[in-house]
CSV table of C-alpha atoms in Angstrom, one decimal:
chain,number,residue,atom,x,y,z
S,853,MET,CA,0.0,0.0,0.0
S,854,ASN,CA,1.4,3.4,-0.9
S,855,THR,CA,1.6,6.0,1.8
S,856,PRO,CA,0.6,9.5,0.7
S,857,ALA,CA,3.3,12.1,1.0
S,858,ARG,CA,2.9,14.5,3.9
S,859,GLY,CA,1.4,17.7,2.6
S,860,ALA,CA,-0.4,16.0,-0.3
S,861,GLY,CA,-3.8,16.6,1.3
S,862,LEU,CA,-6.5,14.2,2.5
S,863,ARG,CA,-8.3,12.0,0.1
S,864,GLY,CA,-9.8,8.5,-0.2
S,865,ARG,CA,-9.2,6.3,2.8
S,866,ASP,CA,-8.0,9.2,4.9
S,867,LEU,CA,-11.2,11.1,4.4
S,868,ALA,CA,-13.0,7.9,5.5
S,869,LEU,CA,-10.9,7.9,8.6
S,870,VAL,CA,-11.8,11.5,9.3
S,871,ALA,CA,-15.5,10.6,8.9
S,872,ILE,CA,-15.1,7.9,11.5
S,873,VAL,CA,-13.2,10.1,13.9
S,874,CYS,CA,-15.8,12.9,13.6
S,875,THR,CA,-18.7,10.5,13.9
S,876,VAL,CA,-17.5,8.8,17.1
S,877,TRP,CA,-16.5,12.2,18.7
S,878,ALA,CA,-19.9,13.7,17.8
S,879,GLY,CA,-21.6,10.6,19.3
S,880,ASN,CA,-19.7,11.0,22.5
S,881,PHE,CA,-21.7,14.2,23.3
S,882,LEU,CA,-24.9,12.3,22.9
S,883,THR,CA,-24.0,9.1,24.7
S,884,SER,CA,-22.3,11.0,27.5
S,885,ALA,CA,-25.3,13.3,28.0
S,886,PHE,CA,-27.6,10.3,28.5
S,887,ALA,CA,-25.0,8.6,30.8
S,888,LEU,CA,-24.7,11.8,32.9
S,889,ARG,CA,-28.4,11.5,33.9
S,890,GLU,CA,-27.3,8.5,35.9
S,891,ILE,CA,-23.6,9.1,36.9
S,892,PRO,CA,-22.3,12.4,38.4
S,893,PRO,CA,-19.8,14.2,36.1
S,894,PHE,CA,-16.6,13.8,38.1
S,895,LEU,CA,-17.3,10.1,38.8
S,896,PHE,CA,-18.3,9.5,35.2
S,897,THR,CA,-15.0,11.0,34.1
S,898,ALA,CA,-13.1,8.8,36.6
S,899,VAL,CA,-14.9,5.7,35.3
S,900,ARG,CA,-14.1,6.7,31.7
S,901,LEU,CA,-10.4,7.2,32.5
S,902,SER,CA,-10.3,4.0,34.6
S,903,ILE,CA,-11.4,2.0,31.6
S,904,LEU,CA,-8.8,3.8,29.5
S,905,ALA,CA,-6.1,3.2,32.1
S,906,ILE,CA,-6.8,-0.5,32.2
S,907,ALA,CA,-6.9,-0.8,28.4
S,908,LEU,CA,-3.7,1.1,27.8
S,909,GLY,CA,-1.8,0.4,31.0
S,910,ALA,CA,0.2,-2.4,29.4
S,911,PHE,CA,1.3,-0.3,26.5
S,912,VAL,CA,2.5,2.9,28.2
S,913,LYS,CA,6.2,3.7,28.1
S,914,ARG,CA,8.1,5.5,30.8
S,915,PRO,CA,8.6,9.1,29.7
S,916,PRO,CA,12.2,10.4,29.2
S,917,GLN,CA,14.0,11.9,32.1
S,918,GLY,CA,12.9,15.4,32.9
S,919,GLN,CA,9.5,15.0,31.3
S,920,TRP,CA,7.5,13.8,34.3
S,921,PRO,CA,6.6,17.3,35.7
S,922,ARG,CA,5.2,18.5,32.3
S,923,LEU,CA,3.5,15.2,31.7
S,924,ILE,CA,1.8,15.4,35.2
S,925,ALA,CA,0.8,19.0,34.5
S,926,VAL,CA,-0.7,18.0,31.1
S,927,ALA,CA,-2.6,15.1,32.7
S,928,LEU,CA,-4.1,17.4,35.4
S,929,PHE,CA,-5.1,20.1,33.0
S,930,ASN,CA,-6.5,17.9,30.3
S,931,GLY,CA,-7.6,14.8,32.2
S,932,VAL,CA,-8.9,16.2,35.5
S,933,LEU,CA,-9.8,19.8,34.9
S,934,HIS,CA,-10.8,19.8,31.2
S,935,PHE,CA,-12.7,16.5,31.2
S,936,GLY,CA,-14.2,16.9,34.6
S,937,LEU,CA,-15.5,20.4,33.9
S,938,SER,CA,-16.6,19.7,30.4
S,939,PHE,CA,-18.8,16.7,31.5
S,940,TRP,CA,-20.1,18.9,34.3
S,941,ALA,CA,-21.0,21.5,31.7
S,942,LEU,CA,-22.7,18.9,29.5
S,943,HIS,CA,-24.7,17.6,32.5
S,944,ALA,CA,-25.8,21.2,33.4
S,945,ALA,CA,-26.7,22.1,29.8
S,946,GLY,CA,-30.2,21.9,28.4
S,947,ASP,CA,-28.8,21.0,25.0
S,948,LEU,CA,-25.9,19.5,23.1
S,949,SER,CA,-25.3,22.2,20.6
S,950,SER,CA,-24.0,25.0,22.8
S,951,PRO,CA,-21.5,22.8,24.8
S,952,ALA,CA,-20.2,21.3,21.5
S,953,ILE,CA,-19.6,24.8,20.0
S,954,ALA,CA,-18.3,26.5,23.2
S,955,MET,CA,-15.7,23.9,23.7
S,956,GLN,CA,-14.0,24.8,20.4
S,957,SER,CA,-13.1,28.2,21.8
S,958,TYR,CA,-10.1,26.4,23.2
S,959,VAL,CA,-8.5,26.7,19.8
S,960,PRO,CA,-8.3,30.6,19.8
S,961,MET,CA,-7.4,30.4,23.5
S,962,ALA,CA,-4.5,28.1,22.7
S,963,ALA,CA,-3.3,30.5,19.9
S,964,LEU,CA,-3.3,33.4,22.4
S,965,LEU,CA,-1.5,31.3,25.0
S,966,ALA,CA,1.1,30.2,22.5
S,967,TRP,CA,1.7,33.9,21.6
S,968,TRP,CA,2.0,34.8,25.3
S,969,TRP,CA,4.1,31.9,26.6
S,970,LEU,CA,6.0,30.6,23.6
S,971,GLY,CA,6.3,33.8,21.5
S,972,GLU,CA,4.5,32.3,18.5
S,973,ARG,CA,3.4,35.2,16.3
S,974,PHE,CA,0.3,35.4,14.2
S,975,GLY,CA,-0.9,37.8,11.6
S,976,TRP,CA,-3.9,40.1,11.6
S,977,ARG,CA,-6.1,37.6,9.8
S,978,THR,CA,-5.6,35.1,12.6
S,979,GLY,CA,-6.1,37.8,15.2
S,980,LEU,CA,-9.4,38.7,13.5
S,981,ALA,CA,-10.5,35.1,13.5
S,982,ILE,CA,-9.7,34.9,17.2
S,983,THR,CA,-11.9,38.0,17.8
S,984,ILE,CA,-14.7,36.5,15.7
S,985,SER,CA,-14.6,33.3,17.7
S,986,PHE,CA,-14.9,35.0,21.1
S,987,ALA,CA,-17.6,37.3,19.8
S,988,GLY,CA,-19.5,34.2,18.6
S,989,VAL,CA,-19.4,32.9,22.2
S,990,LEU,CA,-21.0,36.1,23.4
S,991,VAL,CA,-23.7,35.9,20.7
S,992,LEU,CA,-24.7,32.3,21.5
S,993,GLY,CA,-24.6,33.1,25.2
S,994,PHE,CA,-27.8,35.2,24.6
S,995,ASP,CA,-29.7,32.3,23.0
S,996,PRO,CA,-32.7,31.4,25.2
S,997,ILE,CA,-31.6,27.8,25.7
S,998,VAL,CA,-28.2,28.9,26.9
S,999,LEU,CA,-29.7,31.6,29.2
S,1000,ASP,CA,-31.7,28.8,30.8
S,1001,ALA,CA,-28.5,27.2,32.0
S,1002,PRO,CA,-25.8,29.9,31.9
S,1003,MET,CA,-23.5,28.0,34.3
S,1004,SER,CA,-23.0,25.4,31.6
S,1005,LEU,CA,-21.5,27.9,29.2
S,1006,VAL,CA,-19.3,29.3,32.0
S,1007,LEU,CA,-18.1,25.8,32.9
S,1008,MET,CA,-17.4,24.8,29.3
S,1009,LEU,CA,-15.4,28.0,28.7
S,1010,ILE,CA,-13.3,27.3,31.9
S,1011,SER,CA,-12.9,23.7,30.7
S,1012,ALA,CA,-11.7,25.0,27.3
S,1013,LEU,CA,-9.2,27.3,29.0
S,1014,PHE,CA,-7.7,24.4,30.9
S,1015,LEU,CA,-7.6,22.3,27.6
S,1016,ALA,CA,-5.8,25.3,25.9
S,1017,ILE,CA,-3.2,25.4,28.7
S,1018,GLY,CA,-2.7,21.6,28.4
S,1019,THR,CA,-2.4,21.8,24.6
S,1020,VAL,CA,0.3,24.5,24.8
S,1021,LEU,CA,2.2,22.5,27.5
S,1022,MET,CA,2.0,19.4,25.2
S,1023,ARG,CA,4.1,21.2,22.6
S,1024,ARG,CA,7.1,20.9,24.9
S,1025,LEU,CA,6.6,17.2,25.6
S,1026,SER,CA,9.1,15.0,23.9
S,1027,GLY,CA,9.7,11.3,23.6
S,1028,ILE,CA,6.1,10.4,24.5
S,1029,ASP,CA,3.9,8.7,21.9
S,1030,MET,CA,0.2,9.3,21.8
S,1031,ILE,CA,-0.7,5.9,23.4
S,1032,SER,CA,1.6,6.6,26.3
S,1033,GLN,CA,0.3,10.1,26.6
S,1034,GLN,CA,-3.3,9.0,26.7
S,1035,GLY,CA,-2.5,6.1,29.1
S,1036,TRP,CA,-0.5,8.3,31.6
S,1037,THR,CA,-3.2,11.0,31.4
S,1038,ALA,CA,-5.8,8.4,32.4
S,1039,ILE,CA,-3.6,6.8,35.1
S,1040,ILE,CA,-2.6,10.1,36.7
S,1041,SER,CA,-6.1,11.6,36.6
S,1042,VAL,CA,-8.2,8.8,38.2
S,1043,LEU,CA,-7.4,9.5,41.9
S,1044,PRO,CA,-7.8,13.3,41.7
S,1045,LEU,CA,-11.2,12.8,39.9
S,1046,LEU,CA,-12.3,10.3,42.6
S,1047,ALA,CA,-11.3,12.8,45.3
S,1048,LEU,CA,-13.3,15.6,43.5
S,1049,SER,CA,-16.3,13.3,43.2
S,1050,ILE,CA,-16.2,12.4,46.9
S,1051,ALA,CA,-15.9,16.1,47.8
S,1052,PHE,CA,-18.6,17.5,45.5
S,1053,GLU,CA,-20.9,14.7,44.5
S,1054,PRO,CA,-22.8,13.3,47.5
S,1055,GLY,CA,-24.4,10.0,46.8
S,1056,ASN,CA,-22.0,9.3,44.0
S,1057,TRP,CA,-21.4,5.6,44.8
S,1058,GLN,CA,-25.1,4.9,45.1
S,1059,ALA,CA,-25.6,6.5,41.7
S,1060,LEU,CA,-22.9,4.3,40.3
S,1061,ARG,CA,-24.5,1.2,41.8
S,1062,ASP,CA,-27.9,2.2,40.4
S,1063,ALA,CA,-26.6,3.0,37.0
S,1064,THR,CA,-28.1,1.1,34.1
S,1065,TRP,CA,-26.5,0.0,30.8
S,1066,ILE,CA,-27.0,3.6,29.6
S,1067,GLY,CA,-24.7,5.0,32.2
S,1068,TRP,CA,-22.1,2.3,32.0
S,1069,GLY,CA,-22.4,2.1,28.2
S,1070,GLY,CA,-21.8,5.8,27.9
S,1071,ALA,CA,-18.6,5.5,29.9
S,1072,VAL,CA,-17.4,2.5,27.8
S,1073,TYR,CA,-18.3,4.4,24.6
S,1074,SER,CA,-16.4,7.4,25.8
S,1075,ALA,CA,-13.3,5.4,26.7
S,1076,VAL,CA,-13.2,2.9,23.9
S,1077,PHE,CA,-14.7,4.8,20.9
S,1078,ALA,CA,-14.1,8.5,21.6
S,1079,SER,CA,-10.6,8.1,23.2
S,1080,MET,CA,-9.1,4.9,21.9
S,1081,LEU,CA,-10.6,4.7,18.4
S,1082,GLY,CA,-11.1,8.4,17.8
S,1083,HIS,CA,-7.7,9.5,19.0
S,1084,GLY,CA,-6.0,6.4,17.6
S,1085,LEU,CA,-7.3,7.1,14.1
S,1086,TYR,CA,-6.4,10.8,14.6
S,1087,TYR,CA,-2.8,9.7,15.4
S,1088,VAL,CA,-2.8,7.7,12.1
S,1089,LEU,CA,-3.9,10.8,10.2
S,1090,VAL,CA,-1.3,13.1,11.7
S,1091,GLN,CA,1.4,10.5,11.0
S,1092,ARG,CA,0.4,10.8,7.3
S,1093,HIS,CA,-0.4,14.5,7.1
S,1094,PRO,CA,0.5,17.7,8.9
S,1095,VAL,CA,-1.8,18.5,11.8
S,1096,ALA,CA,-2.8,21.8,10.2
S,1097,GLN,CA,-4.2,19.8,7.2
S,1098,VAL,CA,-6.3,17.5,9.4
S,1099,THR,CA,-7.7,20.0,11.9
S,1100,PRO,CA,-10.2,21.8,9.5
S,1101,TRP,CA,-11.9,18.5,8.8
S,1102,LEU,CA,-12.4,17.8,12.5
S,1103,LEU,CA,-14.8,20.7,12.7
S,1104,LEU,CA,-17.3,18.2,11.4
S,1105,ALA,CA,-17.4,16.7,14.9
S,1106,PRO,CA,-19.2,19.6,16.6
S,1107,VAL,CA,-21.4,20.0,13.6
S,1108,GLY,CA,-22.3,16.3,14.0
S,1109,ALA,CA,-23.0,16.8,17.7
S,1110,ILE,CA,-25.4,19.6,16.8
S,1111,ALA,CA,-27.2,17.4,14.3
S,1112,LEU,CA,-27.4,14.6,16.9
S,1113,GLY,CA,-28.7,17.0,19.5
S,1114,ILE,CA,-31.5,18.1,17.1
S,1115,ALA,CA,-32.3,14.5,16.1
S,1116,PHE,CA,-32.1,12.7,19.5
S,1117,TRP,CA,-31.9,15.2,22.3
S,1118,GLY,CA,-34.6,17.6,21.3
S,1119,ASP,CA,-32.3,20.6,20.7
S,1120,ARG,CA,-34.0,23.6,19.0
S,1121,PRO,CA,-31.2,26.0,18.3
S,1122,GLY,CA,-32.4,29.6,18.0
S,1123,PRO,CA,-31.0,32.3,15.7
S,1124,ARG,CA,-28.4,33.5,18.2
S,1125,LEU,CA,-27.0,30.0,18.7
S,1126,TRP,CA,-26.8,29.5,14.9
S,1127,ILE,CA,-25.1,32.8,14.3
S,1128,GLY,CA,-22.8,32.6,17.3
S,1129,GLY,CA,-22.0,29.0,16.5
S,1130,ALA,CA,-21.1,29.9,12.9
S,1131,MET,CA,-18.9,32.7,14.2
S,1132,VAL,CA,-17.1,30.4,16.7
S,1133,LEU,CA,-16.6,27.5,14.2
S,1134,GLY,CA,-15.8,29.9,11.4
S,1135,GLY,CA,-13.1,31.6,13.4
S,1136,VAL,CA,-11.6,28.3,14.4
S,1137,LEU,CA,-11.6,27.2,10.7
S,1138,ILE,CA,-9.8,30.4,9.7
S,1139,ILE,CA,-7.2,29.9,12.5
S,1140,ALA,CA,-6.6,26.4,11.2
S,1141,MET,CA,-6.4,27.4,7.6
S,1142,ARG,CA,-4.0,30.2,8.4
S,1143,ALA,CA,-1.8,27.8,10.4
S,1144,ARG,CA,-1.8,25.4,7.4
S,1145,GLN,CA,-0.6,28.2,5.1
S,1146,LYS,CA,2.1,29.3,7.5
S,1147,GLN,CA,3.0,25.7,8.5
S,1148,ARG,CA,2.5,26.7,12.1
S,1149,PRO,CA,1.5,24.4,15.0
S,1150,VAL,CA,-2.3,24.5,15.6
S,1151,ALA,CA,-4.5,23.0,18.3
S,1152,ALA,CA,-6.5,20.1,17.0
S,1153,VAL,CA,-10.3,20.2,17.4
S,1154,GLU,CA,-11.1,17.9,20.3
S,1155,GLU,CA,-14.0,15.9,21.7
S,1156,ILE,CA,-15.0,16.0,25.4
């Protein structure tokens, strides 16, 4: 089988892989939302990452000397704070659409943090796209369905900020493959998440005992399909193509989550959510396209 040259663009089987990644990531919003009706958010995140830690534990490799502090920081920001708060936001929301859109604001956040911390410069077009994305968050924040649960938007934006910090920190990680990074993130995150669940989620263990196949199935789907399959195929894609070429296609994941929300969750997005969502995702797309033209690192669109 011929391997496409890096930079040749996605086509054929690679587009099929993108479709699978976006489908399983979009489905994660729906299955997790159903599961969170039964299992509290921090405990749900701990269960998800426990499954992932068990599955990947035998394959993780010891990080190179000097990488432990950064790896632990990445795990805490991404595994504990981002995942924990994003599932809390999804649990608090009345819809799937606004959390799926708001989470993508971590891409412009990561661009600003990379400028601030790492000295990465960007042009006025990228700056305009960042402004458009943040303005879009403000617009969708005034949609009636968002106003019914404003804390969800706040939590998702804080979650996005932690993911942006973790994403910037990951750029300085070296000698750690994606499987090891996922595995260590899961292993390191489980105990802090359990501690947060004990502290803030009374009755959590009873909820876990009473959970049906919907709750447990959501955790398994999130670990096996969203994390292992989705991120595994994403790793295959970025081995074959620059990240900046893959990222624009991944915006189909939040679009798919919106479609699933309308079809199966009863979402009825209003004009402000449509306009604000278009601004957020449009800004993210411009950032990704500009990074592709400049051959600059770009944060990949993520699932929760």
